[in-house]
Amino acid sequence: MNSTSTLGIDLGSSLRTAAIRELDPLGADRLCFDLRSHNERADVPALVSALRELVPGPDAVAAYSAEACVAAMRDLGMFLGSIKRHGPEPIALVPEVVPVLLELGRRTDMVPRDTVHHYTTWNPTGGRQRMYTGDIQEAYLQESVRMVFPHLREGLELAEQLSHADIDDPKFPVLTDELTTHMETMVSSIDMVVANVSPEFFARGLRAYFEEITVDGRVLLGPAAAQVPLWLIDQAIWAADNSAPEYEEFLRDSVPYSLPRWRELYDGWTGVPSVVTRLVDAFGYDPDGAERRMPGLRPSAEALARLLRVIIVFRGRHLGIARKAYDADLRLYPVGSGGASVDLLRQIIDLTRATSQLTQRPSAPAAAGRAERRSA
């Protein structure tokens, strides 16, 4: 397969997302609908037969547009996850799919299997919606993620602006409040999940479809909520230099499943002072003097505090769901499909709360003490 790479194309844009949802390059609409009943019966032979039928030849893949490559990966992925849910390693049963997965991954500059983007954002809605179970709770879960991505996409670009803006710039709190508004959609999405998806359904009905598979010797996670990169907002705002080893490792493991643009942002925000650290440094040893010199400092601190409060609310509700879904008496798996444990989620919310405290305007003695501790 020698087709041109689609590198540099923004597959996350609203126009391309809408186009991808409409596409069915593999002619998979009927087979994807039948997949639900195959899963209900645990009919692995039927799933394997359908996957073999869908695998395109090299010439077909070479002719695909960037959008068609995404749609093809989306539909192949539904069968990969379904087969693995019932026990077998899908690649061992349908090895001819491997070169196709590798080429689709290369053409889209993403991992060579489906991700949460394929399962939600790039998934058709209505009668063509790809679902493992067909249960309305699964549809609500998909919609809860689908509604977040446009806001997250805008939020990440705002975070990029904040990462370069002067802390005392009058535009800084305006940009931060705009980012906060986008992040409030995360809270709405988690409220939708709490209201419409039971922990039992996720833990015992859906979680198993998101298991890892091995492609060309590489272990790849399935679609996972952890691939919705709120952690990338964290990286820009505070986590680049106020994190913990466990969270840093989780971020590194999650980055490959992101869109190419988002991986660029992660690289740019790693190894440089976070926004919160720049705020702390701006207050320095003499907060009163800093505010006199930089009257925009306090509004910026207050805006960052508002942003972090919204993120803490989301994380608190997410932690509540995870505790129920991964309770020892209910769970089938000890950790989430993205590799995060309940303990890690608890640690992340504690880190976020501690970071929020850094945005509080310090007294002069406290500022001096904090600076001494940081330099020690």
mmCIF file of C-alpha atoms in Angstrom:
data_model
loop_
_atom_site.group_PDB
_atom_site.id
_atom_site.type_symbol
_atom_site.label_atom_id
_atom_site.label_comp_id
_atom_site.label_asym_id
_atom_site.label_seq_id
_atom_site.Cartn_x
_atom_site.Cartn_y
_atom_site.Cartn_z
ATOM 1 C CA MET A 1 0.000 0.000 0.000
ATOM 2 C CA ASN A 2 1.727 3.151 -1.223
ATOM 3 C CA SER A 3 -1.057 5.715 -0.906
ATOM 4 C CA THR A 4 -0.300 9.212 0.300
ATOM 5 C CA SER A 5 -0.433 9.935 4.020
ATOM 6 C CA THR A 6 -3.158 12.298 5.234
ATOM 7 C CA LEU A 7 -0.822 13.951 7.744
ATOM 8 C CA GLY A 8 -1.688 17.547 8.469
ATOM 9 C CA ILE A 9 -5.436 17.180 7.864
ATOM 10 C CA ASP A 10 -7.621 18.192 10.809
ATOM 11 C CA LEU A 11 -9.873 15.174 11.174
ATOM 12 C CA GLY A 12 -11.417 16.665 14.310
ATOM 13 C CA SER A 13 -13.010 19.654 12.575
ATOM 14 C CA SER A 14 -16.790 19.868 12.558
ATOM 15 C CA LEU A 15 -16.988 19.635 8.766
ATOM 16 C CA ARG A 16 -14.794 16.551 8.534
ATOM 17 C CA THR A 17 -16.540 14.946 11.495
ATOM 18 C CA ALA A 18 -19.914 15.374 9.786
ATOM 19 C CA ALA A 19 -18.501 13.939 6.562
ATOM 20 C CA ILE A 20 -17.014 10.905 8.325
ATOM 21 C CA ARG A 21 -20.335 10.072 9.990
ATOM 22 C CA GLU A 22 -22.012 9.874 6.595
ATOM 23 C CA LEU A 23 -19.431 7.540 5.079
ATOM 24 C CA ASP A 24 -19.657 3.747 4.824
ATOM 25 C CA PRO A 25 -16.618 2.802 2.715
ATOM 26 C CA LEU A 26 -16.776 -0.876 3.690
ATOM 27 C CA GLY A 27 -20.514 -1.229 3.047
ATOM 28 C CA ALA A 28 -20.797 -2.104 6.738
ATOM 29 C CA ASP A 29 -24.182 -0.603 7.689
ATOM 30 C CA ARG A 30 -26.058 -3.910 7.718
ATOM 31 C CA LEU A 31 -23.261 -5.930 9.290
ATOM 32 C CA CYS A 32 -22.760 -3.322 12.014
ATOM 33 C CA PHE A 33 -26.462 -3.484 12.857
ATOM 34 C CA ASP A 34 -26.360 -7.312 12.919
ATOM 35 C CA LEU A 35 -23.332 -7.094 15.227
ATOM 36 C CA ARG A 36 -25.642 -6.297 18.141
ATOM 37 C CA SER A 37 -27.487 -9.607 17.890
ATOM 38 C CA HIS A 38 -24.230 -11.498 17.296
ATOM 39 C CA ASN A 39 -22.941 -10.039 20.550
ATOM 40 C CA GLU A 40 -26.135 -10.880 22.400
ATOM 41 C CA ARG A 41 -25.697 -14.526 21.361
ATOM 42 C CA ALA A 42 -21.901 -14.444 21.796
ATOM 43 C CA ASP A 43 -21.712 -15.741 18.220
ATOM 44 C CA VAL A 44 -17.980 -15.494 17.575
ATOM 45 C CA PRO A 45 -18.087 -17.380 14.231
ATOM 46 C CA ALA A 46 -20.620 -14.869 12.885
ATOM 47 C CA LEU A 47 -18.501 -11.950 14.080
ATOM 48 C CA VAL A 48 -15.355 -13.420 12.522
ATOM 49 C CA SER A 49 -17.174 -14.087 9.242
ATOM 50 C CA ALA A 50 -18.469 -10.516 9.144
ATOM 51 C CA LEU A 51 -15.034 -9.054 9.857
ATOM 52 C CA ARG A 52 -13.485 -11.122 7.066
ATOM 53 C CA GLU A 53 -16.198 -9.885 4.707
ATOM 54 C CA LEU A 54 -15.419 -6.270 5.588
ATOM 55 C CA VAL A 55 -11.618 -6.318 5.245
ATOM 56 C CA PRO A 56 -10.845 -4.216 2.138
ATOM 57 C CA GLY A 57 -8.130 -4.964 -0.367
ATOM 58 C CA PRO A 58 -5.003 -2.827 -0.841
ATOM 59 C CA ASP A 59 -6.355 -1.077 -3.950
ATOM 60 C CA ALA A 60 -9.553 -0.080 -2.149
ATOM 61 C CA VAL A 61 -7.643 1.369 0.788
ATOM 62 C CA ALA A 62 -5.296 3.242 -1.543
ATOM 63 C CA ALA A 63 -8.298 5.025 -3.031
ATOM 64 C CA TYR A 64 -9.766 6.099 0.306
ATOM 65 C CA SER A 65 -9.930 9.723 1.328
ATOM 66 C CA ALA A 66 -8.760 10.705 4.796
ATOM 67 C CA GLU A 67 -12.364 10.657 5.973
ATOM 68 C CA ALA A 68 -12.975 7.217 4.483
ATOM 69 C CA CYS A 69 -9.891 5.871 6.287
ATOM 70 C CA VAL A 70 -11.394 7.001 9.594
ATOM 71 C CA ALA A 71 -14.797 5.501 8.796
ATOM 72 C CA ALA A 72 -13.216 2.199 7.792
ATOM 73 C CA MET A 73 -11.217 2.026 11.031
ATOM 74 C CA ARG A 74 -14.385 2.826 12.989
ATOM 75 C CA ASP A 75 -16.283 -0.121 11.521
ATOM 76 C CA LEU A 76 -13.455 -2.654 11.625
ATOM 77 C CA GLY A 77 -12.931 -1.653 15.249
ATOM 78 C CA MET A 78 -16.484 -2.537 16.231
ATOM 79 C CA PHE A 79 -15.813 -6.138 15.218
ATOM 80 C CA LEU A 80 -12.337 -6.263 16.751
ATOM 81 C CA GLY A 81 -13.746 -5.196 20.119
ATOM 82 C CA SER A 82 -16.720 -7.544 19.846
ATOM 83 C CA ILE A 83 -14.613 -10.622 19.114
ATOM 84 C CA LYS A 84 -12.233 -9.814 21.968
ATOM 85 C CA ARG A 85 -15.169 -9.306 24.341
ATOM 86 C CA HIS A 86 -16.118 -12.955 23.851
ATOM 87 C CA GLY A 87 -12.623 -14.280 24.467
ATOM 88 C CA PRO A 88 -10.476 -14.763 21.360
ATOM 89 C CA GLU A 89 -7.747 -12.438 20.179
ATOM 90 C CA PRO A 90 -9.297 -11.110 16.930
ATOM 91 C CA ILE A 91 -6.046 -10.741 15.016
ATOM 92 C CA ALA A 92 -5.317 -14.456 15.454
ATOM 93 C CA LEU A 93 -8.640 -15.285 13.785
ATOM 94 C CA VAL A 94 -8.524 -12.647 11.015
ATOM 95 C CA PRO A 95 -4.812 -11.953 10.407
ATOM 96 C CA GLU A 96 -5.511 -10.394 7.001
ATOM 97 C CA VAL A 97 -6.872 -7.315 8.780
ATOM 98 C CA VAL A 98 -3.427 -6.365 10.156
ATOM 99 C CA PRO A 99 -1.940 -4.655 7.051
ATOM 100 C CA VAL A 100 -5.202 -2.751 6.635
ATOM 101 C CA LEU A 101 -5.149 -1.516 10.226
ATOM 102 C CA LEU A 102 -1.521 -0.466 9.897
ATOM 103 C CA GLU A 103 -2.209 1.441 6.692
ATOM 104 C CA LEU A 104 -5.320 3.143 8.039
ATOM 105 C CA GLY A 105 -3.353 4.156 11.115
ATOM 106 C CA ARG A 106 -0.526 5.516 8.964
ATOM 107 C CA ARG A 107 -2.877 7.417 6.680
ATOM 108 C CA THR A 108 -4.630 9.122 9.609
ATOM 109 C CA ASP A 109 -1.528 9.516 11.836
ATOM 110 C CA MET A 110 -3.254 7.630 14.650
ATOM 111 C CA VAL A 111 -2.849 4.285 16.377
ATOM 112 C CA PRO A 112 -3.726 1.293 14.158
ATOM 113 C CA ARG A 113 -7.047 0.528 15.834
ATOM 114 C CA ASP A 114 -10.236 2.355 16.762
ATOM 115 C CA THR A 115 -10.269 4.914 19.569
ATOM 116 C CA VAL A 116 -12.936 6.741 21.544
ATOM 117 C CA HIS A 117 -13.061 9.265 18.678
ATOM 118 C CA HIS A 118 -14.193 6.534 16.276
ATOM 119 C CA TYR A 119 -16.715 5.097 18.730
ATOM 120 C CA THR A 120 -18.370 8.447 19.531
ATOM 121 C CA THR A 121 -17.510 11.562 17.523
ATOM 122 C CA TRP A 122 -17.059 9.846 14.143
ATOM 123 C CA ASN A 123 -19.960 7.444 14.728
ATOM 124 C CA PRO A 124 -23.192 8.016 12.767
ATOM 125 C CA THR A 125 -26.289 8.887 14.751
ATOM 126 C CA GLY A 126 -29.817 7.583 14.285
ATOM 127 C CA GLY A 127 -30.449 4.304 12.501
ATOM 128 C CA ARG A 128 -26.841 3.894 11.330
ATOM 129 C CA GLN A 129 -25.283 4.306 14.787
ATOM 130 C CA ARG A 130 -22.645 1.658 15.499
ATOM 131 C CA MET A 131 -23.298 0.049 18.904
ATOM 132 C CA TYR A 132 -22.080 -3.101 20.620
ATOM 133 C CA THR A 133 -25.346 -3.802 22.428
ATOM 134 C CA GLY A 134 -28.082 -1.577 21.049
ATOM 135 C CA ASP A 135 -29.090 -0.714 24.610
ATOM 136 C CA ILE A 136 -30.290 2.865 25.078
ATOM 137 C CA GLN A 137 -27.781 3.226 27.910
ATOM 138 C CA GLU A 138 -24.960 2.663 25.442
ATOM 139 C CA ALA A 139 -26.423 5.384 23.224
ATOM 140 C CA TYR A 140 -26.484 7.811 26.155
ATOM 141 C CA LEU A 141 -22.867 6.995 26.974
ATOM 142 C CA GLN A 142 -21.823 7.638 23.376
ATOM 143 C CA GLU A 143 -23.758 10.917 23.277
ATOM 144 C CA SER A 144 -22.231 12.086 26.556
ATOM 145 C CA VAL A 145 -18.793 11.901 24.936
ATOM 146 C CA ARG A 146 -19.958 13.173 21.552
ATOM 147 C CA MET A 147 -21.315 16.363 23.114
ATOM 148 C CA VAL A 148 -17.985 17.095 24.818
ATOM 149 C CA PHE A 149 -15.527 16.895 21.936
ATOM 150 C CA PRO A 150 -16.371 20.153 20.102
ATOM 151 C CA HIS A 151 -16.066 22.058 23.386
ATOM 152 C CA LEU A 152 -12.883 20.252 24.334
ATOM 153 C CA ARG A 153 -11.414 21.034 20.930
ATOM 154 C CA GLU A 154 -12.136 24.736 21.399
ATOM 155 C CA GLY A 155 -10.924 24.562 24.996
ATOM 156 C CA LEU A 156 -7.579 23.122 24.012
ATOM 157 C CA GLU A 157 -6.926 25.972 21.591
ATOM 158 C CA LEU A 158 -7.840 28.438 24.352
ATOM 159 C CA ALA A 159 -5.419 26.641 26.672
ATOM 160 C CA GLU A 160 -2.741 27.069 23.996
ATOM 161 C CA GLN A 161 -3.406 30.812 23.981
ATOM 162 C CA LEU A 162 -3.231 30.908 27.788
ATOM 163 C CA SER A 163 0.065 29.057 27.766
ATOM 164 C CA HIS A 164 1.627 31.958 25.838
ATOM 165 C CA ALA A 165 -0.328 34.887 27.321
ATOM 166 C CA ASP A 166 1.061 37.156 30.023
ATOM 167 C CA ILE A 167 -0.623 36.390 33.341
ATOM 168 C CA ASP A 168 -1.484 40.062 33.922
ATOM 169 C CA ASP A 169 -2.823 40.633 30.407
ATOM 170 C CA PRO A 170 -6.446 41.867 30.619
ATOM 171 C CA LYS A 171 -7.320 39.221 28.013
ATOM 172 C CA PHE A 172 -6.083 36.414 30.286
ATOM 173 C CA PRO A 173 -9.167 36.172 32.579
ATOM 174 C CA VAL A 174 -11.441 36.575 29.549
ATOM 175 C CA LEU A 175 -9.797 33.625 27.803
ATOM 176 C CA THR A 176 -9.836 31.603 31.029
ATOM 177 C CA ASP A 177 -13.546 32.207 31.598
ATOM 178 C CA GLU A 178 -14.227 31.195 28.006
ATOM 179 C CA LEU A 179 -12.313 27.977 28.646
ATOM 180 C CA THR A 180 -14.328 27.446 31.834
ATOM 181 C CA THR A 181 -17.568 27.745 29.862
ATOM 182 C CA HIS A 182 -16.400 25.000 27.526
ATOM 183 C CA MET A 183 -15.360 22.818 30.460
ATOM 184 C CA GLU A 184 -18.825 23.149 32.001
ATOM 185 C CA THR A 185 -19.989 20.888 29.168
ATOM 186 C CA MET A 186 -17.927 18.132 30.821
ATOM 187 C CA VAL A 187 -20.096 18.492 33.922
ATOM 188 C CA SER A 188 -23.270 18.331 31.819
ATOM 189 C CA SER A 189 -22.000 15.193 30.111
ATOM 190 C CA ILE A 190 -21.214 13.408 33.358
ATOM 191 C CA ASP A 191 -24.654 14.384 34.677
ATOM 192 C CA MET A 192 -26.153 12.727 31.588
ATOM 193 C CA VAL A 193 -24.253 9.535 32.378
ATOM 194 C CA VAL A 194 -25.316 9.545 36.036
ATOM 195 C CA ALA A 195 -28.960 10.008 35.039
ATOM 196 C CA ASN A 196 -29.102 7.467 32.223
ATOM 197 C CA VAL A 197 -26.363 4.833 32.544
ATOM 198 C CA SER A 198 -26.319 2.448 35.491
ATOM 199 C CA PRO A 199 -22.991 1.318 36.954
ATOM 200 C CA GLU A 200 -24.179 -2.273 36.490
ATOM 201 C CA PHE A 201 -24.734 -1.800 32.762
ATOM 202 C CA PHE A 202 -21.308 -0.315 32.217
ATOM 203 C CA ALA A 203 -19.429 -2.723 34.496
ATOM 204 C CA ARG A 204 -21.111 -5.920 33.335
ATOM 205 C CA GLY A 205 -22.591 -5.070 29.956
ATOM 206 C CA LEU A 206 -20.295 -2.663 28.137
ATOM 207 C CA ARG A 207 -16.834 -2.537 29.729
ATOM 208 C CA ALA A 208 -15.738 -5.825 28.175
ATOM 209 C CA TYR A 209 -15.991 -4.422 24.639
ATOM 210 C CA PHE A 210 -13.174 -1.955 25.319
ATOM 211 C CA GLU A 211 -10.436 -4.475 26.043
ATOM 212 C CA GLU A 212 -6.958 -4.206 24.578
ATOM 213 C CA ILE A 213 -5.900 -6.137 21.493
ATOM 214 C CA THR A 214 -2.490 -6.818 19.983
ATOM 215 C CA VAL A 215 -1.762 -5.483 16.484
ATOM 216 C CA ASP A 216 1.573 -6.287 14.875
ATOM 217 C CA GLY A 217 3.087 -7.007 18.280
ATOM 218 C CA ARG A 218 1.793 -3.763 19.817
ATOM 219 C CA VAL A 219 -0.745 -3.875 22.663
ATOM 220 C CA LEU A 220 -3.434 -1.264 21.978
ATOM 221 C CA LEU A 221 -6.162 -0.132 24.354
ATOM 222 C CA GLY A 222 -9.751 -0.048 23.196
ATOM 223 C CA PRO A 223 -11.974 3.040 23.078
ATOM 224 C CA ALA A 224 -11.884 4.557 26.561
ATOM 225 C CA ALA A 225 -13.138 7.630 28.386
ATOM 226 C CA ALA A 226 -9.502 8.229 29.342
ATOM 227 C CA GLN A 227 -8.911 9.119 25.684
ATOM 228 C CA VAL A 228 -11.138 12.197 26.163
ATOM 229 C CA PRO A 229 -8.202 14.438 27.016
ATOM 230 C CA LEU A 230 -9.282 16.573 29.930
ATOM 231 C CA TRP A 231 -5.807 15.554 31.092
ATOM 232 C CA LEU A 232 -4.443 17.699 28.266
ATOM 233 C CA ILE A 233 -6.133 20.760 29.760
ATOM 234 C CA ASP A 234 -4.507 19.721 33.047
ATOM 235 C CA GLN A 235 -1.113 19.594 31.364
ATOM 236 C CA ALA A 236 -1.361 23.182 30.173
ATOM 237 C CA ILE A 237 -2.940 24.658 33.287
ATOM 238 C CA TRP A 238 -1.065 22.858 36.072
ATOM 239 C CA ALA A 239 0.143 19.296 35.513
ATOM 240 C CA ALA A 240 3.258 20.034 33.453
ATOM 241 C CA ASP A 241 5.133 20.769 36.690
ATOM 242 C CA ASN A 242 2.738 20.091 39.583
ATOM 243 C CA SER A 243 1.844 16.462 38.900
ATOM 244 C CA ALA A 244 2.813 13.086 40.350
ATOM 245 C CA PRO A 245 4.664 10.153 38.738
ATOM 246 C CA GLU A 246 1.538 7.987 38.429
ATOM 247 C CA TYR A 247 -0.419 10.705 36.642
ATOM 248 C CA GLU A 248 2.536 11.565 34.410
ATOM 249 C CA GLU A 249 2.787 7.918 33.354
ATOM 250 C CA PHE A 250 -0.952 7.770 32.677
ATOM 251 C CA LEU A 251 -0.681 10.860 30.472
ATOM 252 C CA ARG A 252 2.220 9.420 28.499
ATOM 253 C CA ASP A 253 0.257 6.201 27.935
ATOM 254 C CA SER A 254 -2.843 8.145 26.818
ATOM 255 C CA VAL A 255 -1.158 10.566 24.413
ATOM 256 C CA PRO A 256 -0.806 8.116 21.468
ATOM 257 C CA TYR A 257 -4.597 7.726 21.274
ATOM 258 C CA SER A 258 -5.127 11.460 20.718
ATOM 259 C CA LEU A 259 -5.601 13.399 17.522
ATOM 260 C CA PRO A 260 -2.321 14.560 15.945
ATOM 261 C CA ARG A 261 -2.921 18.219 16.823
ATOM 262 C CA TRP A 262 -3.507 17.291 20.455
ATOM 263 C CA ARG A 263 -0.275 15.327 20.595
ATOM 264 C CA GLU A 264 1.501 18.465 19.366
ATOM 265 C CA LEU A 265 -0.069 20.471 22.186
ATOM 266 C CA TYR A 266 1.043 17.898 24.756
ATOM 267 C CA ASP A 267 4.630 18.084 23.498
ATOM 268 C CA GLY A 268 4.540 21.878 23.606
ATOM 269 C CA TRP A 269 3.219 21.951 27.182
ATOM 270 C CA THR A 270 5.653 19.370 28.543
ATOM 271 C CA GLY A 271 8.843 20.543 30.188
ATOM 272 C CA VAL A 272 7.740 24.183 30.423
ATOM 273 C CA PRO A 273 6.155 26.081 33.340
ATOM 274 C CA SER A 274 2.404 25.532 33.613
ATOM 275 C CA VAL A 275 -0.042 28.429 33.733
ATOM 276 C CA VAL A 276 -0.521 28.031 37.492
ATOM 277 C CA THR A 277 3.225 28.022 38.107
ATOM 278 C CA ARG A 278 3.565 31.245 36.121
ATOM 279 C CA LEU A 279 0.830 32.757 38.297
ATOM 280 C CA VAL A 280 2.643 31.728 41.482
ATOM 281 C CA ASP A 281 5.900 33.115 40.140
ATOM 282 C CA ALA A 282 4.184 36.386 39.230
ATOM 283 C CA PHE A 283 3.018 36.874 42.820
ATOM 284 C CA GLY A 284 6.556 36.082 43.978
ATOM 285 C CA TYR A 285 7.871 37.136 47.384
ATOM 286 C CA ASP A 286 5.855 40.361 47.470
ATOM 287 C CA PRO A 287 2.207 39.782 46.452
ATOM 288 C CA ASP A 288 1.157 43.334 47.383
ATOM 289 C CA GLY A 289 3.887 44.817 45.273
ATOM 290 C CA ALA A 290 3.122 42.404 42.422
ATOM 291 C CA GLU A 291 -0.516 43.495 42.385
ATOM 292 C CA ARG A 292 0.469 47.157 42.328
ATOM 293 C CA ARG A 293 2.787 46.547 39.381
ATOM 294 C CA MET A 294 0.364 44.156 37.653
ATOM 295 C CA PRO A 295 -3.258 45.076 38.385
ATOM 296 C CA GLY A 296 -4.444 42.266 36.093
ATOM 297 C CA LEU A 297 -2.888 39.618 38.356
ATOM 298 C CA ARG A 298 -5.810 39.208 40.770
ATOM 299 C CA PRO A 299 -8.509 38.862 38.045
ATOM 300 C CA SER A 300 -6.360 36.205 36.373
ATOM 301 C CA ALA A 301 -5.971 34.275 39.629
ATOM 302 C CA GLU A 302 -9.695 34.437 40.276
ATOM 303 C CA ALA A 303 -10.463 33.215 36.744
ATOM 304 C CA LEU A 304 -8.075 30.269 37.127
ATOM 305 C CA ALA A 305 -9.735 29.392 40.445
ATOM 306 C CA ARG A 306 -13.137 29.329 38.697
ATOM 307 C CA LEU A 307 -11.767 27.041 35.981
ATOM 308 C CA LEU A 308 -10.270 24.616 38.467
ATOM 309 C CA ARG A 309 -13.509 24.517 40.489
ATOM 310 C CA VAL A 310 -15.413 23.341 37.413
ATOM 311 C CA ILE A 311 -12.775 20.687 36.698
ATOM 312 C CA ILE A 312 -12.934 19.524 40.332
ATOM 313 C CA VAL A 313 -16.725 19.200 40.117
ATOM 314 C CA PHE A 314 -16.386 17.046 37.000
ATOM 315 C CA ARG A 315 -13.660 14.904 38.524
ATOM 316 C CA GLY A 316 -15.663 14.420 41.703
ATOM 317 C CA ARG A 317 -18.675 13.129 39.798
ATOM 318 C CA HIS A 318 -16.501 10.955 37.586
ATOM 319 C CA LEU A 319 -14.870 9.481 40.670
ATOM 320 C CA GLY A 320 -18.309 8.687 42.088
ATOM 321 C CA ILE A 321 -19.291 6.781 38.952
ATOM 322 C CA ALA A 322 -15.987 4.912 38.841
ATOM 323 C CA ARG A 323 -16.277 3.854 42.475
ATOM 324 C CA LYS A 324 -19.638 2.258 41.745
ATOM 325 C CA ALA A 325 -18.692 0.667 38.421
ATOM 326 C CA TYR A 326 -15.416 -0.752 39.774
ATOM 327 C CA ASP A 327 -16.720 -1.811 43.160
ATOM 328 C CA ALA A 328 -15.246 -5.210 44.052
ATOM 329 C CA ASP A 329 -18.705 -6.799 44.149
ATOM 330 C CA LEU A 330 -19.706 -5.507 40.711
ATOM 331 C CA ARG A 331 -16.645 -5.144 38.518
ATOM 332 C CA LEU A 332 -15.296 -7.630 36.027
ATOM 333 C CA TYR A 333 -12.059 -5.646 35.588
ATOM 334 C CA PRO A 334 -9.860 -3.964 38.215
ATOM 335 C CA VAL A 335 -9.105 -0.824 36.166
ATOM 336 C CA GLY A 336 -10.754 1.314 33.501
ATOM 337 C CA SER A 337 -10.373 0.569 29.815
ATOM 338 C CA GLY A 338 -7.897 3.455 29.590
ATOM 339 C CA GLY A 339 -5.722 1.948 32.312
ATOM 340 C CA ALA A 340 -6.729 4.255 35.170
ATOM 341 C CA SER A 341 -7.639 2.825 38.573
ATOM 342 C CA VAL A 342 -10.062 4.373 41.042
ATOM 343 C CA ASP A 343 -7.060 5.141 43.244
ATOM 344 C CA LEU A 344 -5.448 7.124 40.412
ATOM 345 C CA LEU A 345 -8.677 9.072 39.840
ATOM 346 C CA ARG A 346 -8.706 9.905 43.552
ATOM 347 C CA GLN A 347 -5.079 11.043 43.357
ATOM 348 C CA ILE A 348 -5.816 13.249 40.341
ATOM 349 C CA ILE A 349 -8.675 15.044 42.075
ATOM 350 C CA ASP A 350 -6.462 15.573 45.132
ATOM 351 C CA LEU A 351 -3.769 17.057 42.896
ATOM 352 C CA THR A 352 -6.317 19.326 41.220
ATOM 353 C CA ARG A 353 -7.601 20.537 44.591
ATOM 354 C CA ALA A 354 -4.057 21.228 45.776
ATOM 355 C CA THR A 355 -3.370 23.150 42.580
ATOM 356 C CA SER A 356 -6.536 25.182 43.089
ATOM 357 C CA GLN A 357 -5.125 26.342 46.421
ATOM 358 C CA LEU A 358 -2.101 27.731 44.570
ATOM 359 C CA THR A 359 -4.357 30.186 42.753
ATOM 360 C CA GLN A 360 -5.358 31.849 46.031
ATOM 361 C CA ARG A 361 -3.648 35.185 46.465
ATOM 362 C CA PRO A 362 -0.955 34.541 49.117
ATOM 363 C CA SER A 363 0.049 36.830 51.954
ATOM 364 C CA ALA A 364 3.630 38.101 51.844
ATOM 365 C CA PRO A 365 4.942 35.694 54.541
ATOM 366 C CA ALA A 366 3.180 32.758 52.915
ATOM 367 C CA ALA A 367 4.581 33.695 49.523
ATOM 368 C CA ALA A 368 8.082 33.896 50.917
ATOM 369 C CA GLY A 369 7.741 30.547 52.639
ATOM 370 C CA ARG A 370 6.378 28.932 49.503
ATOM 371 C CA ALA A 371 9.198 30.310 47.398
ATOM 372 C CA GLU A 372 11.766 28.994 49.903
ATOM 373 C CA ARG A 373 10.195 25.540 49.815
ATOM 374 C CA ARG A 374 10.228 25.498 46.008
ATOM 375 C CA SER A 375 13.900 26.460 45.872
ATOM 376 C CA ALA A 376 14.937 23.988 48.553
#
